[in-house]
Amino acid sequence: MTKAATTTEVQVITGVLPTTQRVAPMLSLSELSVHYGGIAALRGISLSIEVGEMVCVIGANGAGKSSLLRAIAGLVTPSAGHIAHRGVPVLMLPSFERARRGISLVPEGRGVFPRLSVQENIAIGGYARSDGAVKDDIDRIYALMPRLAERRSQLAGTLSGGEQQMLAIGRAMVSRPDLLLLDEPSMGLAPMMVQKIFEIIAEVARQGVTILLVEQNARLALRTASRAWVLEGGQISVSGPSAALAADPRVRAAYLGE
Amino acid sequence: MDIFLQQVINGLVLGSVYALVALGYTMVYGILGLINFAHGDVVMVGAFTGLALLKALLAAGTGLPIALAGAALGAVLACGLLGVAIERIAYRPLRHAPRLAPLITAIGVSILIQYVAAILWSKQYLALPAAFTPATWQIGGASVTDLQVLIVLLAGVLMAALLWLIHGTKLGCAMRATEQNAEVAGLMGINTNRVIAATFLIGSALAALAGIMVLLYYGVAHYFMGFMLGLKAFTAAVLGGIGSVPGAMLGGLMLGLIESLASGYIGDFTGGVFGSNYRDVFAFIVLILVLVLRPAGLLGKAQGERA
């Protein structure tokens, strides 16, 4: 938080993580489909995320980005397909069970509890933990985000949008997730605050948490993540290393405004 | 005899009971957005099971204080289970149904409980055993019984304990989080179904104790007693601001005082045309006034927060 994390630092860090190890992927989706009534939001999504990766999904409004994260977190029931977390199928588990297994979603619009204090919001992240280290983790979050420490006794609903986003990420971190799902963390925030939030996200990634980021701000997302998928009409249209996508003329035309 | 002081004392006793019952309405409304119209009947079940246990324990030769404690404990357990069962069987399958469905179901559950109680026990008024003759003290021209003091004190302790539970424990924090955003509460690893069940358990346990208080205070139990009591407690919850726990406490006490004072003075004000037998009218005058003048209630949240 004190020194600005540059994108090169992040890439070096994610680059040295042992992604070729023979372990089950952090997350694998196969042929995942989601329907709302008769309307398809996702159509046969398959992808795999390795342990320690920081990846992103970009796409336009209504492309199915939020539905993807909600299906992984257990907030919507897919109409078809499979979801495995560290090799374990989780499709039949309710959202609170998935949260307890380490899948943590920071939802679109932050989802802080407006009439709980900042302190209570952060502490509730550790609700399902029974170890004694929750307090230390809360202190670490405050050290990373001093603005929250100053406002700890304030009601969360009185925070600015950026502070609420920090709180939502901090709260998720207190659950000690191994997979962090971030839904549009930059939405509605001033550029300065967006930069701050992405510094925090980079710091979280550096601590070894696997991150799946969903963003409309494609430029920022591609700069932060190592690999990316482009979602179009509920299907993956392009995928690959972020650098390759950022150079892809189709992506540049459709999502980078060039 | 000082009528004013006497009616304040009576109003506090009545208000304590209303407040305990109103808490059950307001907690369930806060967390599910549902008016649990069967809640008044849980109070009735508390009075009936309490009465049955009391008779059995006294018949077995148990001393009065222990018999009372045993009856209260048994009623709390029975009503707690009943409340959890109502939620599990009647309301949970309708969690995502249009709002009218659980509302009508609640009325159905209410009627079901009433008539099961009528079949199990009796359609007659059942009286308390003769063992009860509360001691009476004179204070400033008014009389107060040890039972009245016990009711007000116990209600106060229960409400203080509930506030501590809601604001000072992990379960209370989970209850508040579930009330504010159940979906996100689930993302925090909170089993929201269990939190909702706990809410029904707590509300029903308070209802059981309120039922025993009513039984001891009026000396009778009747299978239909939960109807009027439930409506009045619901009025108290609306007066305080439905969904607000301190609101239910305040609304209950205020309604008890209003009802008691109004029925104490109505004879004087109307020259004897109306008497204290019109006491039930005041709760509903209050309900209409609140709904017209201040629909969110005294301590209620701003409107429109919940769709």
Tab-separated table of N, CA and C in Angstrom, chain A residues 70 73 75 95-96 99-100 103-105 107 111-116 120-121 124-129 171, chain B residues 167 170-171 173-174 176-192 194-195 301 305:
chain	number	residue	atom	x	y	z
A	70	ARG	N	-21.245	-15.597	-10.440
A	70	ARG	CA	-22.334	-16.016	-9.549
A	70	ARG	C	-22.525	-17.533	-9.586
A	73	ALA	N	-19.713	-19.034	-7.505
A	73	ALA	CA	-19.904	-18.823	-6.060
A	73	ALA	C	-21.142	-19.535	-5.528
A	75	LEU	N	-24.431	-18.704	-6.389
A	75	LEU	CA	-25.603	-17.838	-6.250
A	75	LEU	C	-26.636	-18.096	-7.342
A	95	SER	N	-24.002	-21.779	-1.475
A	95	SER	CA	-22.951	-20.754	-1.522
A	95	SER	C	-22.144	-20.699	-0.233
A	96	PHE	N	-22.806	-20.887	0.935
A	96	PHE	CA	-22.022	-20.754	2.177
A	96	PHE	C	-21.000	-21.874	2.324
A	99	ALA	N	-18.098	-20.909	0.145
A	99	ALA	CA	-17.316	-19.871	0.814
A	99	ALA	C	-16.394	-20.509	1.853
A	100	ARG	N	-16.919	-21.494	2.588
A	100	ARG	CA	-16.114	-22.139	3.621
A	100	ARG	C	-14.980	-22.952	3.024
A	103	ILE	N	-13.791	-20.363	-1.705
A	103	ILE	CA	-14.210	-19.584	-2.867
A	103	ILE	C	-14.902	-18.332	-2.357
A	104	SER	N	-14.320	-17.168	-2.617
A	104	SER	CA	-14.885	-15.937	-2.074
A	104	SER	C	-15.213	-14.971	-3.198
A	105	LEU	N	-16.461	-14.560	-3.268
A	105	LEU	CA	-16.893	-13.604	-4.287
A	105	LEU	C	-17.061	-12.225	-3.674
A	107	PRO	N	-18.967	-9.253	-4.613
A	107	PRO	CA	-19.992	-9.104	-5.642
A	107	PRO	C	-20.008	-7.730	-6.283
A	111	GLY	N	-21.669	-5.020	-2.052
A	111	GLY	CA	-22.415	-5.849	-1.105
A	111	GLY	C	-21.950	-5.746	0.337
A	112	VAL	N	-21.515	-4.547	0.769
A	112	VAL	CA	-21.211	-4.415	2.198
A	112	VAL	C	-22.538	-4.354	2.954
A	113	PHE	N	-22.506	-4.699	4.240
A	113	PHE	CA	-23.713	-4.621	5.063
A	113	PHE	C	-23.828	-3.189	5.568
A	114	PRO	N	-24.788	-2.412	5.024
A	114	PRO	CA	-24.761	-0.964	5.260
A	114	PRO	C	-24.966	-0.565	6.720
A	115	ARG	N	-25.729	-1.368	7.473
A	115	ARG	CA	-26.018	-1.009	8.863
A	115	ARG	C	-25.200	-1.823	9.854
A	116	LEU	N	-24.109	-2.421	9.382
A	116	LEU	CA	-23.097	-2.950	10.302
A	116	LEU	C	-21.909	-1.993	10.233
A	120	GLU	N	-17.444	-4.593	12.090
A	120	GLU	CA	-18.293	-5.789	12.040
A	120	GLU	C	-18.292	-6.408	10.642
A	121	ASN	N	-18.290	-5.549	9.620
A	121	ASN	CA	-18.229	-6.048	8.249
A	121	ASN	C	-16.968	-6.872	8.020
A	124	ILE	N	-16.974	-10.190	10.033
A	124	ILE	CA	-17.900	-11.214	9.578
A	124	ILE	C	-17.274	-12.045	8.453
A	125	GLY	N	-16.240	-11.492	7.814
A	125	GLY	CA	-15.498	-12.289	6.837
A	125	GLY	C	-14.926	-13.545	7.465
A	126	GLY	N	-14.599	-13.459	8.759
A	126	GLY	CA	-14.028	-14.606	9.458
A	126	GLY	C	-15.065	-15.450	10.167
A	127	TYR	N	-16.332	-15.270	9.792
A	127	TYR	CA	-17.440	-15.934	10.490
A	127	TYR	C	-17.255	-17.436	10.587
A	128	ALA	N	-16.862	-18.051	9.475
A	128	ALA	CA	-16.809	-19.516	9.440
A	128	ALA	C	-15.470	-20.061	9.949
A	129	ARG	N	-14.553	-19.153	10.292
A	129	ARG	CA	-13.243	-19.636	10.771
A	129	ARG	C	-13.294	-19.856	12.266
A	171	ARG	N	-12.880	-7.672	3.651
A	171	ARG	CA	-13.772	-8.642	4.282
A	171	ARG	C	-13.588	-10.025	3.668
B	167	HIS	N	-26.432	-7.719	19.450
B	167	HIS	CA	-25.319	-6.802	19.212
B	167	HIS	C	-23.989	-7.292	19.756
B	170	LYS	N	-21.746	-13.510	17.931
B	170	LYS	CA	-21.520	-13.850	16.531
B	170	LYS	C	-22.844	-14.175	15.835
B	171	LEU	N	-23.714	-14.912	16.548
B	171	LEU	CA	-25.017	-15.244	15.970
B	171	LEU	C	-25.811	-13.969	15.680
B	173	CYS	N	-24.645	-11.005	15.050
B	173	CYS	CA	-24.057	-10.324	13.898
B	173	CYS	C	-24.525	-11.010	12.611
B	174	ALA	N	-24.560	-12.353	12.643
B	174	ALA	CA	-25.028	-13.094	11.460
B	174	ALA	C	-26.502	-12.800	11.195
B	176	ARG	N	-28.082	-9.981	11.905
B	176	ARG	CA	-28.190	-8.637	11.314
B	176	ARG	C	-27.704	-8.646	9.862
B	177	ALA	N	-26.619	-9.390	9.608
B	177	ALA	CA	-26.100	-9.460	8.235
B	177	ALA	C	-27.125	-10.114	7.315
B	178	THR	N	-27.751	-11.208	7.774
B	178	THR	CA	-28.747	-11.906	6.960
B	178	THR	C	-29.934	-10.997	6.693
B	179	GLU	N	-30.308	-10.215	7.701
B	179	GLU	CA	-31.419	-9.290	7.533
B	179	GLU	C	-31.092	-8.234	6.466
B	180	GLN	N	-29.849	-7.769	6.454
B	180	GLN	CA	-29.494	-6.689	5.532
B	180	GLN	C	-29.249	-7.186	4.116
B	181	ASN	N	-28.673	-8.371	3.971
B	181	ASN	CA	-28.409	-8.912	2.637
B	181	ASN	C	-28.131	-10.403	2.759
B	182	ALA	N	-29.170	-11.198	2.589
B	182	ALA	CA	-29.042	-12.634	2.822
B	182	ALA	C	-28.078	-13.287	1.826
B	183	GLU	N	-28.099	-12.800	0.592
B	183	GLU	CA	-27.234	-13.406	-0.425
B	183	GLU	C	-25.761	-13.220	-0.063
B	184	VAL	N	-25.410	-11.992	0.301
B	184	VAL	CA	-24.011	-11.730	0.657
B	184	VAL	C	-23.650	-12.434	1.971
B	185	ALA	N	-24.614	-12.549	2.882
B	185	ALA	CA	-24.341	-13.283	4.123
B	185	ALA	C	-23.908	-14.713	3.792
B	186	GLY	N	-24.572	-15.311	2.809
B	186	GLY	CA	-24.180	-16.649	2.362
B	186	GLY	C	-22.752	-16.664	1.830
B	187	LEU	N	-22.369	-15.612	1.122
B	187	LEU	CA	-20.998	-15.527	0.589
B	187	LEU	C	-19.968	-15.430	1.707
B	188	MET	N	-20.394	-15.013	2.894
B	188	MET	CA	-19.492	-14.919	4.041
B	188	MET	C	-19.384	-16.259	4.769
B	189	GLY	N	-20.004	-17.295	4.225
B	189	GLY	CA	-19.961	-18.592	4.885
B	189	GLY	C	-21.030	-18.767	5.945
B	190	ILE	N	-22.000	-17.841	5.975
B	190	ILE	CA	-23.088	-17.941	6.962
B	190	ILE	C	-24.187	-18.832	6.402
B	191	ASN	N	-24.569	-19.844	7.159
B	191	ASN	CA	-25.687	-20.707	6.764
B	191	ASN	C	-26.971	-19.951	7.099
B	192	THR	N	-27.502	-19.244	6.111
B	192	THR	CA	-28.614	-18.331	6.390
B	192	THR	C	-29.877	-19.086	6.805
B	194	ARG	N	-29.958	-21.605	8.741
B	194	ARG	CA	-29.833	-21.857	10.176
B	194	ARG	C	-30.069	-20.575	10.976
B	195	VAL	N	-29.613	-19.451	10.433
B	195	VAL	CA	-29.836	-18.167	11.108
B	195	VAL	C	-31.330	-17.855	11.169
B	301	LYS	N	-37.094	1.983	9.897
B	301	LYS	CA	-36.157	2.362	8.849
B	301	LYS	C	-36.912	3.139	7.786
B	305	GLU	N	-36.536	0.642	1.507
B	305	GLU	CA	-35.263	-0.052	1.560
B	305	GLU	C	-35.402	-1.493	1.081
